[in-house]
Amino acid sequence: MAYRNKTYVCFEADNDMAYYEEMKKWKADDNIAFNFYDAHDLNNIREDSQEETIKRRLRERFADTKLLIVLVGSRTKHHYKYVRWEIEVALNLEIPIIAVNIL
């Protein structure tokens, strides 16, 4: 079993990527006390990958995940293919979930 120490950030990439990027900037800033081990650093997923390949890679990330943060924007509820799937996987794995309203 993998050591679970990563934070998995889930978001609707088309509209909410900037918020995730801001979290990474806070982490990199020595003047801000904000840190997390990012599950997105574990493997690369190409945009042109097939759905099953993407989900397999995401499952690999969940193997090391201790916490799921869901960035909830105005379009999040419309993204069933990945966002809802990621939440369901976290629930099945009993990973704590924090929802962050970014509206």
mmCIF file of N, CA, C and O in Angstrom, residues 4 59 62-63 65 87-96:
data_model
loop_
_atom_site.group_PDB
_atom_site.id
_atom_site.type_symbol
_atom_site.label_atom_id
_atom_site.label_comp_id
_atom_site.label_asym_id
_atom_site.label_seq_id
_atom_site.Cartn_x
_atom_site.Cartn_y
_atom_site.Cartn_z
ATOM 1 N N ARG A 4 0.023 7.531 1.836
ATOM 2 C CA ARG A 4 -0.892 8.584 1.402
ATOM 3 C C ARG A 4 -0.509 9.906 2.059
ATOM 4 O O ARG A 4 -0.793 10.123 3.226
ATOM 5 N N ARG A 59 -6.533 7.332 -11.153
ATOM 6 C CA ARG A 59 -6.578 6.318 -10.096
ATOM 7 C C ARG A 59 -5.198 6.142 -9.454
ATOM 8 O O ARG A 59 -5.079 5.938 -8.243
ATOM 9 N N PHE A 62 -4.786 8.778 -6.967
ATOM 10 C CA PHE A 62 -5.573 8.524 -5.758
ATOM 11 C C PHE A 62 -4.880 7.542 -4.822
ATOM 12 O O PHE A 62 -5.114 7.570 -3.612
ATOM 13 N N ALA A 63 -4.026 6.694 -5.341
ATOM 14 C CA ALA A 63 -3.334 5.712 -4.501
ATOM 15 C C ALA A 63 -2.468 6.393 -3.437
ATOM 16 O O ALA A 63 -2.236 5.822 -2.375
ATOM 17 N N THR A 65 -3.206 9.607 -2.307
ATOM 18 C CA THR A 65 -3.964 10.772 -1.873
ATOM 19 C C THR A 65 -4.521 10.605 -0.465
ATOM 20 O O THR A 65 -5.110 9.576 -0.139
ATOM 21 N N ILE A 87 -14.843 12.709 -7.507
ATOM 22 C CA ILE A 87 -15.507 12.784 -6.209
ATOM 23 C C ILE A 87 -15.995 11.398 -5.791
ATOM 24 O O ILE A 87 -15.820 10.991 -4.632
ATOM 25 N N GLU A 88 -16.588 10.655 -6.712
ATOM 26 C CA GLU A 88 -17.065 9.307 -6.400
ATOM 27 C C GLU A 88 -15.919 8.380 -6.003
ATOM 28 O O GLU A 88 -16.049 7.592 -5.065
ATOM 29 N N VAL A 89 -14.785 8.475 -6.696
ATOM 30 C CA VAL A 89 -13.622 7.651 -6.345
ATOM 31 C C VAL A 89 -13.159 7.991 -4.932
ATOM 32 O O VAL A 89 -12.895 7.103 -4.115
ATOM 33 N N ALA A 90 -13.066 9.282 -4.622
ATOM 34 C CA ALA A 90 -12.640 9.697 -3.282
ATOM 35 C C ALA A 90 -13.602 9.177 -2.215
ATOM 36 O O ALA A 90 -13.163 8.693 -1.160
ATOM 37 N N LEU A 91 -14.895 9.258 -2.488
ATOM 38 C CA LEU A 91 -15.874 8.741 -1.530
ATOM 39 C C LEU A 91 -15.697 7.242 -1.330
ATOM 40 O O LEU A 91 -15.716 6.753 -0.193
ATOM 41 N N ASN A 92 -15.511 6.498 -2.413
ATOM 42 C CA ASN A 92 -15.330 5.044 -2.321
ATOM 43 C C ASN A 92 -14.062 4.672 -1.564
ATOM 44 O O ASN A 92 -14.019 3.645 -0.881
ATOM 45 N N LEU A 93 -13.025 5.505 -1.679
ATOM 46 C CA LEU A 93 -11.759 5.254 -0.989
ATOM 47 C C LEU A 93 -11.737 5.872 0.413
ATOM 48 O O LEU A 93 -10.717 5.793 1.106
ATOM 49 N N GLU A 94 -12.851 6.490 0.797
ATOM 50 C CA GLU A 94 -12.975 7.160 2.102
ATOM 51 C C GLU A 94 -11.915 8.232 2.318
ATOM 52 O O GLU A 94 -11.353 8.385 3.411
ATOM 53 N N ILE A 95 -11.637 8.971 1.260
ATOM 54 C CA ILE A 95 -10.717 10.094 1.318
ATOM 55 C C ILE A 95 -11.518 11.341 1.715
ATOM 56 O O ILE A 95 -12.541 11.622 1.099
ATOM 57 N N PRO A 96 -11.066 12.072 2.732
ATOM 58 C CA PRO A 96 -11.766 13.290 3.115
ATOM 59 C C PRO A 96 -11.831 14.282 1.940
ATOM 60 O O PRO A 96 -10.893 14.381 1.156
#
